[in-house]
JSON list of C-alpha atoms in Angstrom, two decimals:
[
{"chain": "A", "resi": 1, "resn": "MET", "atom": "CA", "xyz": [-183.19, 83.43, 43.31]},
{"chain": "A", "resi": 2, "resn": "VAL", "atom": "CA", "xyz": [-180.87, 84.57, 45.56]},
{"chain": "A", "resi": 3, "resn": "ALA", "atom": "CA", "xyz": [-177.35, 85.82, 43.79]},
{"chain": "A", "resi": 4, "resn": "LEU", "atom": "CA", "xyz": [-174.54, 84.37, 45.35]},
{"chain": "A", "resi": 5, "resn": "LYS", "atom": "CA", "xyz": [-171.50, 85.64, 47.00]},
{"chain": "A", "resi": 6, "resn": "TYR", "atom": "CA", "xyz": [-168.22, 84.35, 46.39]},
{"chain": "A", "resi": 7, "resn": "VAL", "atom": "CA", "xyz": [-165.41, 84.18, 49.05]},
{"chain": "A", "resi": 8, "resn": "LEU", "atom": "CA", "xyz": [-161.66, 84.19, 47.51]},
{"chain": "A", "resi": 9, "resn": "VAL", "atom": "CA", "xyz": [-158.98, 81.61, 49.01]},
{"chain": "A", "resi": 10, "resn": "PRO", "atom": "CA", "xyz": [-156.07, 80.73, 47.66]},
{"chain": "A", "resi": 11, "resn": "VAL", "atom": "CA", "xyz": [-156.87, 77.46, 46.31]},
{"chain": "A", "resi": 12, "resn": "ALA", "atom": "CA", "xyz": [-155.08, 77.42, 42.81]},
{"chain": "A", "resi": 13, "resn": "LEU", "atom": "CA", "xyz": [-153.87, 80.06, 39.69]},
{"chain": "A", "resi": 14, "resn": "VAL", "atom": "CA", "xyz": [-154.08, 77.90, 37.00]},
{"chain": "A", "resi": 15, "resn": "ALA", "atom": "CA", "xyz": [-152.17, 79.39, 33.00]},
{"chain": "A", "resi": 16, "resn": "ALA", "atom": "CA", "xyz": [-152.69, 77.66, 29.78]},
{"chain": "A", "resi": 17, "resn": "LYS", "atom": "CA", "xyz": [-152.61, 77.92, 26.44]},
{"chain": "A", "resi": 18, "resn": "ASN", "atom": "CA", "xyz": [-156.34, 78.63, 26.26]},
{"chain": "A", "resi": 19, "resn": "ILE", "atom": "CA", "xyz": [-157.60, 79.86, 28.77]},
{"chain": "A", "resi": 20, "resn": "VAL", "atom": "CA", "xyz": [-156.38, 83.28, 30.16]},
{"chain": "A", "resi": 21, "resn": "GLU", "atom": "CA", "xyz": [-154.91, 82.44, 33.58]},
{"chain": "A", "resi": 22, "resn": "MET", "atom": "CA", "xyz": [-157.89, 81.38, 36.48]},
{"chain": "A", "resi": 23, "resn": "ILE", "atom": "CA", "xyz": [-158.60, 81.70, 40.48]},
{"chain": "A", "resi": 24, "resn": "THR", "atom": "CA", "xyz": [-159.92, 78.65, 41.68]},
{"chain": "A", "resi": 25, "resn": "PHE", "atom": "CA", "xyz": [-162.03, 80.03, 45.10]},
{"chain": "A", "resi": 26, "resn": "ARG", "atom": "CA", "xyz": [-165.00, 78.36, 46.67]},
{"chain": "A", "resi": 27, "resn": "ASP", "atom": "CA", "xyz": [-168.47, 80.55, 47.03]},
{"chain": "A", "resi": 28, "resn": "GLU", "atom": "CA", "xyz": [-170.06, 81.00, 50.92]},
{"chain": "A", "resi": 29, "resn": "ASN", "atom": "CA", "xyz": [-171.41, 77.23, 50.38]},
{"chain": "A", "resi": 30, "resn": "GLY", "atom": "CA", "xyz": [-167.89, 75.72, 49.36]},
{"chain": "A", "resi": 31, "resn": "LYS", "atom": "CA", "xyz": [-168.51, 75.18, 45.57]},
{"chain": "A", "resi": 32, "resn": "LEU", "atom": "CA", "xyz": [-165.37, 75.50, 44.08]},
{"chain": "A", "resi": 33, "resn": "HIS", "atom": "CA", "xyz": [-165.22, 78.05, 40.72]},
{"chain": "A", "resi": 34, "resn": "ARG", "atom": "CA", "xyz": [-162.66, 79.09, 38.49]},
{"chain": "A", "resi": 35, "resn": "ARG", "atom": "CA", "xyz": [-162.76, 82.57, 37.15]},
{"chain": "A", "resi": 36, "resn": "LEU", "atom": "CA", "xyz": [-160.72, 85.05, 35.83]},
{"chain": "A", "resi": 37, "resn": "ALA", "atom": "CA", "xyz": [-157.58, 85.78, 38.41]},
{"chain": "A", "resi": 38, "resn": "PRO", "atom": "CA", "xyz": [-157.43, 89.41, 39.06]},
{"chain": "A", "resi": 39, "resn": "GLU", "atom": "CA", "xyz": [-154.66, 91.74, 37.02]},
{"chain": "A", "resi": 40, "resn": "GLU", "atom": "CA", "xyz": [-152.33, 91.55, 39.96]},
{"chain": "A", "resi": 41, "resn": "TYR", "atom": "CA", "xyz": [-152.62, 87.81, 39.89]},
{"chain": "A", "resi": 42, "resn": "ARG", "atom": "CA", "xyz": [-151.03, 87.92, 36.14]},
{"chain": "A", "resi": 43, "resn": "GLY", "atom": "CA", "xyz": [-148.23, 86.18, 35.88]},
{"chain": "A", "resi": 44, "resn": "GLY", "atom": "CA", "xyz": [-144.64, 86.99, 33.33]},
{"chain": "A", "resi": 45, "resn": "VAL", "atom": "CA", "xyz": [-145.40, 87.14, 29.91]},
{"chain": "A", "resi": 46, "resn": "LEU", "atom": "CA", "xyz": [-144.44, 85.11, 26.95]},
{"chain": "A", "resi": 47, "resn": "ASP", "atom": "CA", "xyz": [-141.99, 84.56, 25.56]},
{"chain": "A", "resi": 48, "resn": "GLY", "atom": "CA", "xyz": [-142.81, 85.52, 21.72]},
{"chain": "A", "resi": 49, "resn": "GLU", "atom": "CA", "xyz": [-139.05, 84.47, 20.17]},
{"chain": "A", "resi": 50, "resn": "GLU", "atom": "CA", "xyz": [-139.50, 80.97, 21.28]},
{"chain": "A", "resi": 51, "resn": "SER", "atom": "CA", "xyz": [-143.21, 80.16, 19.92]},
{"chain": "A", "resi": 52, "resn": "ARG", "atom": "CA", "xyz": [-141.44, 82.28, 16.71]},
{"chain": "A", "resi": 53, "resn": "LEU", "atom": "CA", "xyz": [-142.38, 80.27, 13.58]},
{"chain": "A", "resi": 54, "resn": "LEU", "atom": "CA", "xyz": [-139.73, 78.89, 11.81]},
{"chain": "A", "resi": 55, "resn": "GLN", "atom": "CA", "xyz": [-139.75, 80.90, 8.54]},
{"chain": "A", "resi": 56, "resn": "LYS", "atom": "CA", "xyz": [-139.31, 84.29, 8.07]},
{"chain": "A", "resi": 57, "resn": "ARG", "atom": "CA", "xyz": [-140.99, 86.78, 5.85]},
{"chain": "A", "resi": 58, "resn": "ASP", "atom": "CA", "xyz": [-139.57, 87.77, 2.82]},
{"chain": "A", "resi": 59, "resn": "LEU", "atom": "CA", "xyz": [-140.44, 92.10, 2.91]},
{"chain": "A", "resi": 60, "resn": "GLU", "atom": "CA", "xyz": [-139.22, 91.91, -0.97]},
{"chain": "A", "resi": 61, "resn": "MET", "atom": "CA", "xyz": [-141.81, 89.67, -1.29]},
{"chain": "A", "resi": 62, "resn": "HIS", "atom": "CA", "xyz": [-144.05, 90.59, 0.95]},
{"chain": "A", "resi": 63, "resn": "PRO", "atom": "CA", "xyz": [-144.00, 94.53, 1.93]},
{"chain": "A", "resi": 64, "resn": "PRO", "atom": "CA", "xyz": [-145.23, 95.37, 5.30]},
{"chain": "A", "resi": 65, "resn": "VAL", "atom": "CA", "xyz": [-148.50, 96.86, 6.29]},
{"chain": "A", "resi": 66, "resn": "ASP", "atom": "CA", "xyz": [-148.11, 100.86, 5.08]},
{"chain": "A", "resi": 67, "resn": "LEU", "atom": "CA", "xyz": [-151.65, 103.31, 6.50]},
{"chain": "A", "resi": 68, "resn": "GLY", "atom": "CA", "xyz": [-150.34, 105.46, 3.99]},
{"chain": "A", "resi": 69, "resn": "VAL", "atom": "CA", "xyz": [-152.22, 103.36, 0.73]},
{"chain": "A", "resi": 70, "resn": "TYR", "atom": "CA", "xyz": [-154.95, 103.91, 2.18]},
{"chain": "A", "resi": 71, "resn": "PHE", "atom": "CA", "xyz": [-154.77, 107.49, 2.08]},
{"chain": "A", "resi": 72, "resn": "SER", "atom": "CA", "xyz": [-153.40, 107.83, -1.00]},
{"chain": "A", "resi": 73, "resn": "ASN", "atom": "CA", "xyz": [-154.80, 107.78, -4.86]},
{"chain": "A", "resi": 74, "resn": "ARG", "atom": "CA", "xyz": [-151.88, 106.56, -6.68]},
{"chain": "A", "resi": 75, "resn": "PRO", "atom": "CA", "xyz": [-149.62, 103.17, -5.98]},
{"chain": "A", "resi": 76, "resn": "ILE", "atom": "CA", "xyz": [-147.63, 103.82, -3.16]},
{"chain": "A", "resi": 77, "resn": "HIS", "atom": "CA", "xyz": [-144.11, 102.06, -4.72]},
{"chain": "A", "resi": 78, "resn": "ARG", "atom": "CA", "xyz": [-141.59, 102.83, -1.37]},
{"chain": "A", "resi": 79, "resn": "THR", "atom": "CA", "xyz": [-139.66, 100.90, 1.65]},
{"chain": "A", "resi": 80, "resn": "ILE", "atom": "CA", "xyz": [-140.91, 101.33, 4.93]},
{"chain": "A", "resi": 81, "resn": "ASP", "atom": "CA", "xyz": [-138.11, 99.79, 7.25]},
{"chain": "A", "resi": 82, "resn": "VAL", "atom": "CA", "xyz": [-139.43, 98.17, 9.79]},
{"chain": "A", "resi": 83, "resn": "PRO", "atom": "CA", "xyz": [-137.76, 96.40, 13.35]},
{"chain": "A", "resi": 84, "resn": "ASP", "atom": "CA", "xyz": [-136.77, 92.53, 13.39]},
{"chain": "A", "resi": 85, "resn": "ILE", "atom": "CA", "xyz": [-140.12, 92.17, 14.96]},
{"chain": "A", "resi": 86, "resn": "TYR", "atom": "CA", "xyz": [-143.11, 90.02, 14.68]},
{"chain": "A", "resi": 87, "resn": "LEU", "atom": "CA", "xyz": [-146.32, 91.40, 16.52]},
{"chain": "A", "resi": 88, "resn": "ASP", "atom": "CA", "xyz": [-146.57, 89.14, 19.55]},
{"chain": "A", "resi": 89, "resn": "SER", "atom": "CA", "xyz": [-142.83, 90.16, 20.92]},
{"chain": "A", "resi": 90, "resn": "GLN", "atom": "CA", "xyz": [-143.39, 93.44, 19.98]},
{"chain": "A", "resi": 91, "resn": "ILE", "atom": "CA", "xyz": [-146.72, 94.02, 22.13]},
{"chain": "A", "resi": 92, "resn": "SER", "atom": "CA", "xyz": [-145.25, 91.79, 24.95]},
{"chain": "A", "resi": 93, "resn": "VAL", "atom": "CA", "xyz": [-142.85, 94.59, 25.69]},
{"chain": "A", "resi": 94, "resn": "LEU", "atom": "CA", "xyz": [-145.07, 97.64, 25.47]},
{"chain": "A", "resi": 95, "resn": "THR", "atom": "CA", "xyz": [-146.42, 97.60, 29.50]},
{"chain": "A", "resi": 96, "resn": "GLU", "atom": "CA", "xyz": [-148.68, 100.45, 28.50]},
{"chain": "A", "resi": 97, "resn": "LEU", "atom": "CA", "xyz": [-150.47, 97.00, 26.57]},
{"chain": "A", "resi": 98, "resn": "ASP", "atom": "CA", "xyz": [-150.40, 94.44, 29.41]},
{"chain": "A", "resi": 99, "resn": "ILE", "atom": "CA", "xyz": [-153.94, 93.43, 29.96]},
{"chain": "A", "resi": 100, "resn": "PHE", "atom": "CA", "xyz": [-154.80, 93.79, 25.78]},
{"chain": "A", "resi": 101, "resn": "ALA", "atom": "CA", "xyz": [-150.98, 91.51, 25.64]},
{"chain": "A", "resi": 102, "resn": "SER", "atom": "CA", "xyz": [-152.77, 88.92, 27.69]},
{"chain": "A", "resi": 103, "resn": "TYR", "atom": "CA", "xyz": [-156.46, 89.18, 26.70]},
{"chain": "A", "resi": 104, "resn": "SER", "atom": "CA", "xyz": [-154.70, 88.07, 23.13]},
{"chain": "A", "resi": 105, "resn": "ARG", "atom": "CA", "xyz": [-152.44, 85.22, 24.28]},
{"chain": "A", "resi": 106, "resn": "ASN", "atom": "CA", "xyz": [-155.49, 83.76, 25.30]},
{"chain": "A", "resi": 107, "resn": "ASP", "atom": "CA", "xyz": [-157.77, 83.69, 22.10]},
{"chain": "A", "resi": 108, "resn": "GLU", "atom": "CA", "xyz": [-155.12, 81.31, 20.81]},
{"chain": "A", "resi": 109, "resn": "LYS", "atom": "CA", "xyz": [-156.27, 81.59, 16.21]},
{"chain": "A", "resi": 110, "resn": "SER", "atom": "CA", "xyz": [-155.01, 86.26, 16.58]},
{"chain": "A", "resi": 111, "resn": "TYR", "atom": "CA", "xyz": [-151.88, 84.93, 19.07]},
{"chain": "A", "resi": 112, "resn": "ASP", "atom": "CA", "xyz": [-151.22, 82.23, 16.03]},
{"chain": "A", "resi": 113, "resn": "MET", "atom": "CA", "xyz": [-151.57, 85.28, 13.05]},
{"chain": "A", "resi": 114, "resn": "PHE", "atom": "CA", "xyz": [-149.35, 87.88, 15.81]},
{"chain": "A", "resi": 115, "resn": "ARG", "atom": "CA", "xyz": [-146.77, 85.38, 15.69]},
{"chain": "A", "resi": 116, "resn": "ASP", "atom": "CA", "xyz": [-147.12, 84.26, 11.70]},
{"chain": "A", "resi": 117, "resn": "PRO", "atom": "CA", "xyz": [-145.01, 85.69, 9.27]},
{"chain": "A", "resi": 118, "resn": "GLU", "atom": "CA", "xyz": [-146.84, 86.18, 6.52]},
{"chain": "A", "resi": 119, "resn": "SER", "atom": "CA", "xyz": [-149.57, 87.75, 8.60]},
{"chain": "A", "resi": 120, "resn": "ASP", "atom": "CA", "xyz": [-150.36, 91.96, 7.74]},
{"chain": "A", "resi": 121, "resn": "LEU", "atom": "CA", "xyz": [-152.56, 92.88, 10.24]},
{"chain": "A", "resi": 122, "resn": "ILE", "atom": "CA", "xyz": [-153.19, 96.67, 12.29]},
{"chain": "A", "resi": 123, "resn": "VAL", "atom": "CA", "xyz": [-153.71, 95.49, 15.69]},
{"chain": "A", "resi": 124, "resn": "ILE", "atom": "CA", "xyz": [-156.02, 99.05, 17.51]},
{"chain": "A", "resi": 125, "resn": "ALA", "atom": "CA", "xyz": [-154.80, 98.17, 20.85]},
{"chain": "A", "resi": 126, "resn": "PRO", "atom": "CA", "xyz": [-156.53, 99.81, 23.85]},
{"chain": "A", "resi": 127, "resn": "THR", "atom": "CA", "xyz": [-154.75, 100.83, 26.43]},
{"chain": "A", "resi": 128, "resn": "ASN", "atom": "CA", "xyz": [-154.20, 99.64, 30.23]},
{"chain": "A", "resi": 129, "resn": "ALA", "atom": "CA", "xyz": [-155.91, 102.51, 31.70]},
{"chain": "A", "resi": 130, "resn": "ALA", "atom": "CA", "xyz": [-158.28, 102.22, 29.13]},
{"chain": "A", "resi": 131, "resn": "ILE", "atom": "CA", "xyz": [-159.54, 98.39, 29.62]},
{"chain": "A", "resi": 132, "resn": "THR", "atom": "CA", "xyz": [-159.75, 99.01, 33.21]},
{"chain": "A", "resi": 133, "resn": "ALA", "atom": "CA", "xyz": [-162.38, 102.21, 32.74]},
{"chain": "A", "resi": 134, "resn": "LEU", "atom": "CA", "xyz": [-164.22, 100.25, 31.32]},
{"chain": "A", "resi": 135, "resn": "ALA", "atom": "CA", "xyz": [-167.76, 99.02, 34.12]},
{"chain": "A", "resi": 136, "resn": "LYS", "atom": "CA", "xyz": [-166.87, 95.88, 32.89]},
{"chain": "A", "resi": 137, "resn": "LYS", "atom": "CA", "xyz": [-164.14, 93.39, 32.51]},
{"chain": "A", "resi": 138, "resn": "PRO", "atom": "CA", "xyz": [-163.58, 92.31, 28.84]},
{"chain": "A", "resi": 139, "resn": "TRP", "atom": "CA", "xyz": [-164.76, 88.90, 29.66]},
{"chain": "A", "resi": 140, "resn": "GLN", "atom": "CA", "xyz": [-168.18, 90.01, 31.39]},
{"chain": "A", "resi": 141, "resn": "PHE", "atom": "CA", "xyz": [-169.07, 91.28, 28.36]},
{"chain": "A", "resi": 142, "resn": "PRO", "atom": "CA", "xyz": [-171.39, 90.88, 26.13]},
{"chain": "A", "resi": 143, "resn": "MET", "atom": "CA", "xyz": [-172.13, 87.55, 27.09]},
{"chain": "A", "resi": 144, "resn": "ASP", "atom": "CA", "xyz": [-173.56, 88.73, 30.97]},
{"chain": "A", "resi": 145, "resn": "ILE", "atom": "CA", "xyz": [-171.80, 86.24, 33.47]},
{"chain": "A", "resi": 146, "resn": "ASP", "atom": "CA", "xyz": [-173.57, 87.51, 36.54]},
{"chain": "A", "resi": 147, "resn": "THR", "atom": "CA", "xyz": [-176.78, 86.93, 34.72]},
{"chain": "A", "resi": 148, "resn": "MET", "atom": "CA", "xyz": [-176.02, 83.07, 34.29]},
{"chain": "A", "resi": 149, "resn": "GLU", "atom": "CA", "xyz": [-174.15, 82.29, 37.03]},
{"chain": "A", "resi": 150, "resn": "GLN", "atom": "CA", "xyz": [-176.80, 83.62, 38.94]},
{"chain": "A", "resi": 151, "resn": "ALA", "atom": "CA", "xyz": [-179.33, 81.57, 36.18]},
{"chain": "A", "resi": 152, "resn": "GLY", "atom": "CA", "xyz": [-177.23, 78.57, 37.60]},
{"chain": "A", "resi": 153, "resn": "SER", "atom": "CA", "xyz": [-175.66, 78.11, 34.08]},
{"chain": "A", "resi": 154, "resn": "SER", "atom": "CA", "xyz": [-172.78, 75.29, 34.70]},
{"chain": "A", "resi": 155, "resn": "GLU", "atom": "CA", "xyz": [-169.32, 75.42, 35.14]},
{"chain": "A", "resi": 156, "resn": "ARG", "atom": "CA", "xyz": [-168.94, 74.36, 31.67]},
{"chain": "A", "resi": 157, "resn": "ASP", "atom": "CA", "xyz": [-171.11, 76.93, 30.13]},
{"chain": "A", "resi": 158, "resn": "ILE", "atom": "CA", "xyz": [-169.94, 79.89, 31.92]},
{"chain": "A", "resi": 159, "resn": "ASP", "atom": "CA", "xyz": [-166.04, 78.86, 30.68]},
{"chain": "A", "resi": 160, "resn": "ASN", "atom": "CA", "xyz": [-167.11, 79.25, 27.09]},
{"chain": "A", "resi": 161, "resn": "ALA", "atom": "CA", "xyz": [-168.69, 81.94, 28.05]},
{"chain": "A", "resi": 162, "resn": "ILE", "atom": "CA", "xyz": [-165.85, 83.50, 28.63]},
{"chain": "A", "resi": 163, "resn": "HIS", "atom": "CA", "xyz": [-163.57, 82.36, 26.40]},
{"chain": "A", "resi": 164, "resn": "ASN", "atom": "CA", "xyz": [-165.91, 83.22, 23.50]},
{"chain": "A", "resi": 165, "resn": "ASN", "atom": "CA", "xyz": [-166.41, 86.99, 25.57]},
{"chain": "A", "resi": 166, "resn": "ILE", "atom": "CA", "xyz": [-162.47, 87.86, 25.91]},
{"chain": "A", "resi": 167, "resn": "VAL", "atom": "CA", "xyz": [-162.53, 86.22, 21.79]},
{"chain": "A", "resi": 168, "resn": "ASN", "atom": "CA", "xyz": [-165.17, 88.84, 20.60]},
{"chain": "A", "resi": 169, "resn": "PHE", "atom": "CA", "xyz": [-162.85, 91.67, 22.21]},
{"chain": "A", "resi": 170, "resn": "VAL", "atom": "CA", "xyz": [-159.70, 90.50, 21.18]},
{"chain": "A", "resi": 171, "resn": "ARG", "atom": "CA", "xyz": [-160.73, 90.45, 17.40]},
{"chain": "A", "resi": 172, "resn": "SER", "atom": "CA", "xyz": [-162.76, 93.66, 17.32]},
{"chain": "A", "resi": 173, "resn": "HIS", "atom": "CA", "xyz": [-159.16, 95.38, 18.20]},
{"chain": "A", "resi": 174, "resn": "VAL", "atom": "CA", "xyz": [-157.78, 92.96, 14.74]},
{"chain": "A", "resi": 175, "resn": "VAL", "atom": "CA", "xyz": [-157.79, 93.81, 11.30]},
{"chain": "A", "resi": 176, "resn": "ALA", "atom": "CA", "xyz": [-156.76, 92.75, 8.61]},
{"chain": "A", "resi": 177, "resn": "TYR", "atom": "CA", "xyz": [-154.73, 94.81, 6.04]},
{"chain": "A", "resi": 178, "resn": "GLN", "atom": "CA", "xyz": [-156.03, 94.88, 2.72]},
{"chain": "A", "resi": 179, "resn": "LYS", "atom": "CA", "xyz": [-154.24, 97.44, 0.22]},
{"chain": "A", "resi": 180, "resn": "ASP", "atom": "CA", "xyz": [-157.39, 97.71, -1.83]},
{"chain": "A", "resi": 181, "resn": "THR", "atom": "CA", "xyz": [-160.23, 99.12, 0.86]},
{"chain": "A", "resi": 182, "resn": "LYS", "atom": "CA", "xyz": [-161.38, 102.89, -0.59]},
{"chain": "A", "resi": 183, "resn": "THR", "atom": "CA", "xyz": [-161.37, 105.87, 1.48]},
{"chain": "A", "resi": 184, "resn": "SER", "atom": "CA", "xyz": [-164.35, 107.59, 1.72]},
{"chain": "A", "resi": 185, "resn": "LYS", "atom": "CA", "xyz": [-164.58, 111.58, 0.30]},
{"chain": "A", "resi": 186, "resn": "ASP", "atom": "CA", "xyz": [-164.37, 112.27, 4.11]},
{"chain": "A", "resi": 187, "resn": "GLY", "atom": "CA", "xyz": [-161.18, 111.48, 4.32]},
{"chain": "A", "resi": 188, "resn": "THR", "atom": "CA", "xyz": [-162.45, 107.67, 6.09]},
{"chain": "A", "resi": 189, "resn": "VAL", "atom": "CA", "xyz": [-161.93, 104.25, 5.76]},
{"chain": "A", "resi": 190, "resn": "LEU", "atom": "CA", "xyz": [-164.21, 101.21, 6.49]},
{"chain": "A", "resi": 191, "resn": "LEU", "atom": "CA", "xyz": [-162.47, 98.80, 7.45]},
{"chain": "A", "resi": 192, "resn": "GLN", "atom": "CA", "xyz": [-163.40, 94.94, 8.79]},
{"chain": "A", "resi": 193, "resn": "SER", "atom": "CA", "xyz": [-162.50, 93.56, 12.08]},
{"chain": "A", "resi": 194, "resn": "LYS", "atom": "CA", "xyz": [-162.20, 89.43, 12.15]},
{"chain": "A", "resi": 195, "resn": "GLN", "atom": "CA", "xyz": [-165.28, 89.98, 14.64]},
{"chain": "A", "resi": 196, "resn": "TYR", "atom": "CA", "xyz": [-166.88, 91.40, 12.34]},
{"chain": "A", "resi": 197, "resn": "SER", "atom": "CA", "xyz": [-165.42, 89.56, 9.35]},
{"chain": "A", "resi": 198, "resn": "MET", "atom": "CA", "xyz": [-166.79, 85.98, 11.16]},
{"chain": "A", "resi": 199, "resn": "GLN", "atom": "CA", "xyz": [-169.95, 87.09, 11.66]},
{"chain": "A", "resi": 200, "resn": "HIS", "atom": "CA", "xyz": [-170.72, 88.85, 8.14]},
{"chain": "A", "resi": 201, "resn": "SER", "atom": "CA", "xyz": [-168.92, 86.46, 5.36]},
{"chain": "A", "resi": 202, "resn": "ASN", "atom": "CA", "xyz": [-170.44, 88.69, 2.32]},
{"chain": "A", "resi": 203, "resn": "GLY", "atom": "CA", "xyz": [-167.43, 90.38, 2.70]},
{"chain": "A", "resi": 204, "resn": "LYS", "atom": "CA", "xyz": [-169.34, 93.96, 2.76]},
{"chain": "A", "resi": 205, "resn": "GLY", "atom": "CA", "xyz": [-169.59, 96.74, 5.49]},
{"chain": "A", "resi": 206, "resn": "GLY", "atom": "CA", "xyz": [-167.11, 96.79, 8.27]},
{"chain": "A", "resi": 207, "resn": "ASP", "atom": "CA", "xyz": [-167.45, 98.20, 12.66]},
{"chain": "A", "resi": 208, "resn": "VAL", "atom": "CA", "xyz": [-163.53, 99.97, 12.14]},
{"chain": "A", "resi": 209, "resn": "LEU", "atom": "CA", "xyz": [-163.46, 103.83, 10.43]},
{"chain": "A", "resi": 210, "resn": "LEU", "atom": "CA", "xyz": [-159.48, 105.03, 10.20]},
{"chain": "A", "resi": 211, "resn": "LYS", "atom": "CA", "xyz": [-158.93, 108.53, 9.45]},
{"chain": "A", "resi": 212, "resn": "ARG", "atom": "CA", "xyz": [-155.96, 110.39, 8.89]},
{"chain": "A", "resi": 213, "resn": "GLU", "atom": "CA", "xyz": [-155.08, 114.24, 10.04]},
{"chain": "A", "resi": 214, "resn": "GLY", "atom": "CA", "xyz": [-152.09, 115.28, 8.70]},
{"chain": "A", "resi": 215, "resn": "GLU", "atom": "CA", "xyz": [-149.55, 113.10, 9.70]},
{"chain": "A", "resi": 216, "resn": "LYS", "atom": "CA", "xyz": [-151.65, 111.61, 12.61]},
{"chain": "A", "resi": 217, "resn": "TYR", "atom": "CA", "xyz": [-154.02, 109.60, 12.98]},
{"chain": "A", "resi": 218, "resn": "CYS", "atom": "CA", "xyz": [-157.80, 108.31, 14.72]},
{"chain": "A", "resi": 219, "resn": "VAL", "atom": "CA", "xyz": [-159.73, 105.21, 14.86]},
{"chain": "A", "resi": 220, "resn": "ALA", "atom": "CA", "xyz": [-163.40, 104.68, 15.36]},
{"chain": "A", "resi": 221, "resn": "SER", "atom": "CA", "xyz": [-166.19, 102.07, 16.20]},
{"chain": "A", "resi": 222, "resn": "VAL", "atom": "CA", "xyz": [-169.22, 102.56, 13.48]},
{"chain": "A", "resi": 223, "resn": "VAL", "atom": "CA", "xyz": [-171.49, 102.46, 17.16]},
{"chain": "A", "resi": 224, "resn": "ASP", "atom": "CA", "xyz": [-170.65, 106.29, 17.98]},
{"chain": "A", "resi": 225, "resn": "GLU", "atom": "CA", "xyz": [-168.58, 107.16, 15.73]},
{"chain": "A", "resi": 226, "resn": "VAL", "atom": "CA", "xyz": [-166.47, 108.32, 17.83]},
{"chain": "A", "resi": 227, "resn": "PHE", "atom": "CA", "xyz": [-162.18, 109.42, 16.75]},
{"chain": "A", "resi": 228, "resn": "HIS", "atom": "CA", "xyz": [-159.77, 108.55, 19.00]},
{"chain": "A", "resi": 229, "resn": "ASP", "atom": "CA", "xyz": [-156.28, 109.81, 17.85]},
{"chain": "A", "resi": 230, "resn": "VAL", "atom": "CA", "xyz": [-153.41, 107.08, 18.34]},
{"chain": "A", "resi": 231, "resn": "GLN", "atom": "CA", "xyz": [-151.07, 107.92, 21.08]},
{"chain": "A", "resi": 232, "resn": "ASN", "atom": "CA", "xyz": [-148.72, 105.49, 19.30]},
{"chain": "A", "resi": 233, "resn": "ILE", "atom": "CA", "xyz": [-147.56, 103.42, 15.50]},
{"chain": "A", "resi": 234, "resn": "TYR", "atom": "CA", "xyz": [-145.67, 100.64, 16.52]},
{"chain": "A", "resi": 235, "resn": "SER", "atom": "CA", "xyz": [-144.28, 98.93, 12.98]},
{"chain": "A", "resi": 236, "resn": "THR", "atom": "CA", "xyz": [-143.76, 95.00, 13.11]},
{"chain": "A", "resi": 237, "resn": "LYS", "atom": "CA", "xyz": [-142.77, 92.58, 9.64]},
{"chain": "A", "resi": 238, "resn": "ASN", "atom": "CA", "xyz": [-145.50, 91.62, 9.92]},
{"chain": "A", "resi": 239, "resn": "GLY", "atom": "CA", "xyz": [-148.20, 94.02, 10.92]},
{"chain": "A", "resi": 240, "resn": "VAL", "atom": "CA", "xyz": [-149.04, 97.58, 13.33]},
{"chain": "A", "resi": 241, "resn": "ILE", "atom": "CA", "xyz": [-149.95, 98.51, 16.39]},
{"chain": "A", "resi": 242, "resn": "LEU", "atom": "CA", "xyz": [-152.34, 102.05, 16.61]},
{"chain": "A", "resi": 243, "resn": "VAL", "atom": "CA", "xyz": [-152.07, 102.61, 20.75]},
{"chain": "A", "resi": 244, "resn": "ILE", "atom": "CA", "xyz": [-155.24, 103.73, 21.42]},
{"chain": "A", "resi": 245, "resn": "ASP", "atom": "CA", "xyz": [-156.28, 104.81, 25.27]},
{"chain": "A", "resi": 246, "resn": "ALA", "atom": "CA", "xyz": [-159.89, 104.09, 24.54]},
{"chain": "A", "resi": 247, "resn": "THR", "atom": "CA", "xyz": [-161.44, 101.05, 23.10]},
{"chain": "A", "resi": 248, "resn": "LEU", "atom": "CA", "xyz": [-163.72, 100.10, 20.44]},
{"chain": "A", "resi": 249, "resn": "SER", "atom": "CA", "xyz": [-165.78, 97.38, 22.10]},
{"chain": "A", "resi": 250, "resn": "ARG", "atom": "CA", "xyz": [-167.30, 98.46, 25.40]},
{"chain": "A", "resi": 251, "resn": "PRO", "atom": "CA", "xyz": [-170.52, 96.86, 27.75]},
{"chain": "A", "resi": 252, "resn": "GLY", "atom": "CA", "xyz": [-173.91, 97.51, 26.40]},
{"chain": "A", "resi": 253, "resn": "ALA", "atom": "CA", "xyz": [-172.75, 98.90, 23.03]}
]
């Protein structure tokens, strides 16, 4: 089957809660298609404060995420000063994370957790540069969208595959904070991303490695165990954002 050659035309640009911004275009045969808009088409970010859930977090009853508990042999009881901000608002204002933030907003369940004052999350956020360096865009893998198009898959099946790819990518970078997670002898902690926990209901194993070297943290995927330095840490009331110049999910991995 001959692959379709697509010609973009300015028909429409759509932004919705459940899908990434899409651009509508015609192929060379005149058939309409919807696909994710290139990064340069992206509109403004959602205002996290406008969508804030009404309740607030009680930090005395429910202390914020503390990565230090993973690397201590005894219980830690300390007060952590965190800004009056939640994950959704924090990630929306970090320009170095614009692309990941855009994808996360289109995984409704993950973004709801970012807004939830009762969440305890570790968000391992790839920089814009890390995502653009991938051989394929996050919406194009692990389900191969080009192959589906060439095979004549329906628009609905392709749109569902795109959404599932986005969910896979986002949740591969979101970890539920668990204080009782044990540290291995080499000082490494094995964590479960939301994507991993969805696929492994027995609660065993993990797919994300966290390590501390002095005052610095590093993270890796269990697939290659290549550690990447955490460039910045942003603490919020319901989690922390660890910025890395890499992705934990890659095409073909």
